[in-house]
């Protein structure tokens, strides 16, 4: 994992990109090592994502499920989230050339990975409320989730636009495509593992 001071610099750079400031790229390590190191962002996002996995597990686990069963369900949610993070990047790698963003692919992935740490942690307040007993159907919790979701979408689009530097149309295309692939992967795997049926039940 990169040193703490480097991580702080990368997160600062990602935040500046989210604020629409392309100079945030200057704080990122745009190299082959920087590319692979950016995936350590998954580890930094894992604690708050873990709160969500526990919340979901509490919703679908039965009263007779033992600790091992609950840990298994948490592991499934972790796998689904990891796949929904990685697979869209692989798809974009294959499409970057035809889309005309091949020269900005590395910039985008590095910025997006570090930016995902910020967006993941932004969901901690409502996730924590659920963890301590507030129902996810509580209007206040739902409203908080919605407000954060809208803000996150805006921030991700601005980061995409700042990192790609190909204009708003290209940014919107990449943003929409990555979001669509991520949602497809997420719900496909949720269905495959039977997690959607458990939620519905």
mmCIF file of C-alpha atoms in Angstrom:
data_model
loop_
_atom_site.group_PDB
_atom_site.id
_atom_site.type_symbol
_atom_site.label_atom_id
_atom_site.label_comp_id
_atom_site.label_asym_id
_atom_site.label_seq_id
_atom_site.Cartn_x
_atom_site.Cartn_y
_atom_site.Cartn_z
ATOM 1 C CA UNK A 1 0.000 0.000 0.000
ATOM 2 C CA UNK A 2 1.277 3.537 -0.740
ATOM 3 C CA UNK A 3 2.534 5.573 2.242
ATOM 4 C CA UNK A 4 -0.088 7.482 4.216
ATOM 5 C CA UNK A 5 1.138 10.861 2.999
ATOM 6 C CA UNK A 6 0.849 9.719 -0.611
ATOM 7 C CA UNK A 7 -2.670 8.425 -0.026
ATOM 8 C CA UNK A 8 -3.658 11.754 1.506
ATOM 9 C CA UNK A 9 -2.278 13.533 -1.563
ATOM 10 C CA UNK A 10 -4.148 11.211 -3.939
ATOM 11 C CA UNK A 11 -7.423 11.728 -2.089
ATOM 12 C CA UNK A 12 -6.874 15.477 -2.180
ATOM 13 C CA UNK A 13 -6.263 15.268 -5.920
ATOM 14 C CA UNK A 14 -9.422 13.220 -6.448
ATOM 15 C CA UNK A 15 -11.435 15.716 -4.403
ATOM 16 C CA UNK A 16 -10.140 18.603 -6.478
ATOM 17 C CA UNK A 17 -11.173 16.751 -9.626
ATOM 18 C CA UNK A 18 -14.625 16.321 -8.095
ATOM 19 C CA UNK A 19 -14.697 20.072 -7.634
ATOM 20 C CA UNK A 20 -14.063 20.473 -11.354
ATOM 21 C CA UNK A 21 -10.394 21.382 -11.000
ATOM 22 C CA UNK A 22 -8.301 19.412 -13.556
ATOM 23 C CA UNK A 23 -5.082 20.416 -11.758
ATOM 24 C CA UNK A 24 -6.027 17.754 -9.213
ATOM 25 C CA UNK A 25 -4.376 15.298 -11.598
ATOM 26 C CA UNK A 26 -1.028 16.815 -10.652
ATOM 27 C CA UNK A 27 -1.426 15.298 -7.182
ATOM 28 C CA UNK A 28 -1.966 11.785 -8.551
ATOM 29 C CA UNK A 29 0.688 9.286 -9.577
ATOM 30 C CA UNK A 30 -0.045 8.845 -13.294
ATOM 31 C CA UNK A 31 2.339 5.963 -13.929
ATOM 32 C CA UNK A 32 2.093 2.190 -14.280
ATOM 33 C CA UNK A 33 2.883 1.820 -10.577
ATOM 34 C CA UNK A 34 0.374 4.552 -9.767
ATOM 35 C CA UNK A 35 -2.246 2.718 -11.805
ATOM 36 C CA UNK A 36 -1.882 -0.547 -9.896
ATOM 37 C CA UNK A 37 -1.412 1.199 -6.549
ATOM 38 C CA UNK A 38 -4.720 2.999 -7.051
ATOM 39 C CA UNK A 39 -6.503 -0.313 -6.546
ATOM 40 C CA UNK A 40 -5.446 -0.181 -2.900
ATOM 41 C CA UNK A 41 -8.363 2.253 -2.746
ATOM 42 C CA UNK A 42 -10.559 -0.839 -2.468
ATOM 43 C CA UNK A 43 -8.952 -1.614 0.893
ATOM 44 C CA UNK A 44 -9.570 1.939 2.112
ATOM 45 C CA UNK A 45 -13.218 1.779 1.067
ATOM 46 C CA UNK A 46 -13.758 -1.694 2.542
ATOM 47 C CA UNK A 47 -14.495 -0.645 6.164
ATOM 48 C CA UNK A 48 -17.471 1.521 5.269
ATOM 49 C CA UNK A 49 -18.617 -0.911 2.583
ATOM 50 C CA UNK A 50 -18.428 -3.574 5.272
ATOM 51 C CA UNK A 51 -21.029 -1.694 7.304
ATOM 52 C CA UNK A 52 -23.355 -1.909 4.311
ATOM 53 C CA UNK A 53 -22.660 -5.626 3.890
ATOM 54 C CA UNK A 54 -23.508 -6.235 7.545
ATOM 55 C CA UNK A 55 -26.719 -4.216 7.201
ATOM 56 C CA UNK A 56 -27.764 -6.240 4.158
ATOM 57 C CA UNK A 57 -26.897 -9.477 5.923
ATOM 58 C CA UNK A 58 -29.019 -8.495 8.913
ATOM 59 C CA UNK A 59 -31.939 -7.916 6.539
ATOM 60 C CA UNK A 60 -31.836 -11.304 4.855
ATOM 61 C CA UNK A 61 -30.344 -13.638 7.457
ATOM 62 C CA UNK A 62 -32.814 -15.861 9.245
ATOM 63 C CA UNK A 63 -33.036 -16.218 13.019
ATOM 64 C CA UNK A 64 -31.505 -19.682 12.788
ATOM 65 C CA UNK A 65 -28.477 -18.594 10.752
ATOM 66 C CA UNK A 66 -25.288 -19.079 12.733
ATOM 67 C CA UNK A 67 -22.180 -16.910 12.606
ATOM 68 C CA UNK A 68 -20.622 -18.945 9.788
ATOM 69 C CA UNK A 69 -23.717 -18.476 7.630
ATOM 70 C CA UNK A 70 -23.747 -14.737 8.260
ATOM 71 C CA UNK A 71 -20.054 -14.439 7.446
ATOM 72 C CA UNK A 72 -20.713 -16.317 4.210
ATOM 73 C CA UNK A 73 -23.452 -13.863 3.249
ATOM 74 C CA UNK A 74 -21.186 -10.904 4.029
ATOM 75 C CA UNK A 75 -18.501 -12.497 1.837
ATOM 76 C CA UNK A 76 -20.985 -12.763 -1.044
ATOM 77 C CA UNK A 77 -21.874 -9.089 -0.769
ATOM 78 C CA UNK A 78 -18.159 -8.237 -0.677
ATOM 79 C CA UNK A 79 -17.547 -10.287 -3.842
ATOM 80 C CA UNK A 80 -20.461 -8.611 -5.630
ATOM 81 C CA UNK A 81 -19.196 -5.126 -4.749
ATOM 82 C CA UNK A 82 -15.641 -6.016 -5.804
ATOM 83 C CA UNK A 83 -16.868 -7.339 -9.150
ATOM 84 C CA UNK A 84 -19.022 -4.232 -9.677
ATOM 85 C CA UNK A 85 -15.883 -2.135 -9.066
ATOM 86 C CA UNK A 86 -13.447 -4.087 -11.268
ATOM 87 C CA UNK A 87 -15.483 -5.378 -14.223
ATOM 88 C CA UNK A 88 -16.577 -1.936 -15.513
ATOM 89 C CA UNK A 89 -12.902 -0.928 -15.588
ATOM 90 C CA UNK A 90 -12.090 -4.005 -17.672
ATOM 91 C CA UNK A 91 -14.942 -3.193 -20.055
ATOM 92 C CA UNK A 92 -13.737 0.400 -20.362
ATOM 93 C CA UNK A 93 -10.202 -0.807 -21.088
ATOM 94 C CA UNK A 94 -11.565 -2.731 -24.062
ATOM 95 C CA UNK A 95 -13.688 0.187 -25.240
ATOM 96 C CA UNK A 96 -11.239 3.042 -24.565
ATOM 97 C CA UNK A 97 -9.641 2.930 -28.005
ATOM 98 C CA UNK A 98 -12.882 2.976 -30.018
ATOM 99 C CA UNK A 99 -14.242 5.697 -27.732
ATOM 100 C CA UNK A 100 -11.198 7.866 -28.375
ATOM 101 C CA UNK A 101 -10.132 8.057 -24.737
ATOM 102 C CA UNK A 102 -7.238 5.612 -24.825
ATOM 103 C CA UNK A 103 -4.776 8.345 -23.928
ATOM 104 C CA UNK A 104 -6.802 9.244 -20.826
ATOM 105 C CA UNK A 105 -7.782 5.774 -19.632
ATOM 106 C CA UNK A 106 -5.044 5.520 -17.013
ATOM 107 C CA UNK A 107 -5.753 9.030 -15.745
ATOM 108 C CA UNK A 108 -9.431 8.239 -15.399
ATOM 109 C CA UNK A 109 -8.985 4.886 -13.629
ATOM 110 C CA UNK A 110 -6.490 6.278 -11.115
ATOM 111 C CA UNK A 111 -8.702 9.266 -10.360
ATOM 112 C CA UNK A 112 -11.845 7.138 -10.220
ATOM 113 C CA UNK A 113 -10.336 4.585 -7.859
ATOM 114 C CA UNK A 114 -9.203 7.200 -5.347
ATOM 115 C CA UNK A 115 -12.433 9.122 -5.790
ATOM 116 C CA UNK A 116 -14.368 5.984 -4.931
ATOM 117 C CA UNK A 117 -12.860 6.068 -1.451
ATOM 118 C CA UNK A 118 -14.442 9.484 -0.925
ATOM 119 C CA UNK A 119 -17.829 8.454 -2.298
ATOM 120 C CA UNK A 120 -17.840 5.204 -0.314
ATOM 121 C CA UNK A 121 -17.162 6.978 2.970
ATOM 122 C CA UNK A 122 -19.858 9.537 2.205
ATOM 123 C CA UNK A 123 -22.386 6.730 2.736
ATOM 124 C CA UNK A 124 -21.209 6.058 6.288
ATOM 125 C CA UNK A 125 -23.811 8.262 8.073
ATOM 126 C CA UNK A 126 -26.946 6.498 6.747
ATOM 127 C CA UNK A 127 -25.240 3.082 6.919
ATOM 128 C CA UNK A 128 -24.296 3.720 10.530
ATOM 129 C CA UNK A 129 -27.869 4.748 11.339
ATOM 130 C CA UNK A 130 -29.097 1.432 9.944
ATOM 131 C CA UNK A 131 -26.457 -0.478 11.865
ATOM 132 C CA UNK A 132 -27.597 0.959 15.198
ATOM 133 C CA UNK A 133 -31.222 0.121 14.536
ATOM 134 C CA UNK A 134 -32.832 2.734 12.311
ATOM 135 C CA UNK A 135 -34.963 1.075 9.641
ATOM 136 C CA UNK A 136 -33.850 1.696 6.049
ATOM 137 C CA UNK A 137 -37.476 2.579 5.278
ATOM 138 C CA UNK A 138 -37.352 5.403 7.806
ATOM 139 C CA UNK A 139 -38.091 8.619 5.836
ATOM 140 C CA UNK A 140 -35.116 10.436 7.356
ATOM 141 C CA UNK A 141 -32.698 7.633 6.454
ATOM 142 C CA UNK A 142 -34.184 7.348 2.967
ATOM 143 C CA UNK A 143 -33.926 11.083 2.406
ATOM 144 C CA UNK A 144 -30.315 11.072 3.577
ATOM 145 C CA UNK A 145 -29.483 8.218 1.216
ATOM 146 C CA UNK A 146 -31.132 10.051 -1.691
ATOM 147 C CA UNK A 147 -29.343 13.334 -0.983
ATOM 148 C CA UNK A 148 -25.970 11.592 -0.774
ATOM 149 C CA UNK A 149 -26.690 9.565 -3.926
ATOM 150 C CA UNK A 150 -27.472 12.685 -5.961
ATOM 151 C CA UNK A 151 -24.381 14.462 -4.633
ATOM 152 C CA UNK A 152 -22.193 11.427 -5.389
ATOM 153 C CA UNK A 153 -23.466 11.222 -8.966
ATOM 154 C CA UNK A 154 -22.607 14.892 -9.528
ATOM 155 C CA UNK A 155 -19.150 14.478 -7.995
ATOM 156 C CA UNK A 156 -18.357 11.371 -10.048
ATOM 157 C CA UNK A 157 -19.425 13.083 -13.272
ATOM 158 C CA UNK A 158 -17.248 16.086 -12.481
ATOM 159 C CA UNK A 159 -14.285 13.838 -11.666
ATOM 160 C CA UNK A 160 -14.824 11.970 -14.938
ATOM 161 C CA UNK A 161 -14.959 15.197 -16.920
ATOM 162 C CA UNK A 162 -11.858 16.611 -15.201
ATOM 163 C CA UNK A 163 -9.835 13.412 -15.597
ATOM 164 C CA UNK A 164 -10.735 12.701 -19.222
ATOM 165 C CA UNK A 165 -10.472 16.298 -20.470
ATOM 166 C CA UNK A 166 -12.420 15.292 -23.573
ATOM 167 C CA UNK A 167 -15.435 17.513 -23.075
ATOM 168 C CA UNK A 168 -18.815 17.045 -21.344
ATOM 169 C CA UNK A 169 -20.194 14.709 -24.020
ATOM 170 C CA UNK A 170 -17.360 12.199 -23.629
ATOM 171 C CA UNK A 171 -17.549 12.502 -19.850
ATOM 172 C CA UNK A 172 -21.284 11.813 -19.904
ATOM 173 C CA UNK A 173 -20.817 8.799 -22.165
ATOM 174 C CA UNK A 174 -18.133 7.263 -19.941
ATOM 175 C CA UNK A 175 -19.992 8.135 -16.748
ATOM 176 C CA UNK A 176 -23.239 6.626 -18.021
ATOM 177 C CA UNK A 177 -21.530 3.556 -19.432
ATOM 178 C CA UNK A 178 -19.570 2.809 -16.272
ATOM 179 C CA UNK A 179 -22.675 3.301 -14.151
ATOM 180 C CA UNK A 180 -24.765 1.048 -16.406
ATOM 181 C CA UNK A 181 -22.161 -1.745 -16.469
ATOM 182 C CA UNK A 182 -21.666 -1.502 -12.714
ATOM 183 C CA UNK A 183 -25.412 -1.760 -12.057
ATOM 184 C CA UNK A 184 -25.734 -4.658 -14.501
ATOM 185 C CA UNK A 185 -22.886 -6.587 -12.863
ATOM 186 C CA UNK A 186 -24.175 -5.858 -9.371
ATOM 187 C CA UNK A 187 -27.740 -6.992 -9.915
ATOM 188 C CA UNK A 188 -26.745 -9.914 -12.146
ATOM 189 C CA UNK A 189 -24.508 -11.318 -9.410
ATOM 190 C CA UNK A 190 -27.065 -10.514 -6.709
ATOM 191 C CA UNK A 191 -29.573 -12.567 -8.690
ATOM 192 C CA UNK A 192 -27.077 -15.350 -9.387
ATOM 193 C CA UNK A 193 -26.315 -15.783 -5.687
ATOM 194 C CA UNK A 194 -29.984 -15.595 -4.746
ATOM 195 C CA UNK A 195 -29.564 -12.385 -2.777
ATOM 196 C CA UNK A 196 -32.292 -10.513 -4.618
ATOM 197 C CA UNK A 197 -34.854 -13.200 -3.809
ATOM 198 C CA UNK A 198 -33.842 -13.016 -0.175
ATOM 199 C CA UNK A 199 -34.366 -9.253 -0.154
ATOM 200 C CA UNK A 200 -37.719 -9.668 -1.861
ATOM 201 C CA UNK A 201 -38.687 -12.321 0.660
#
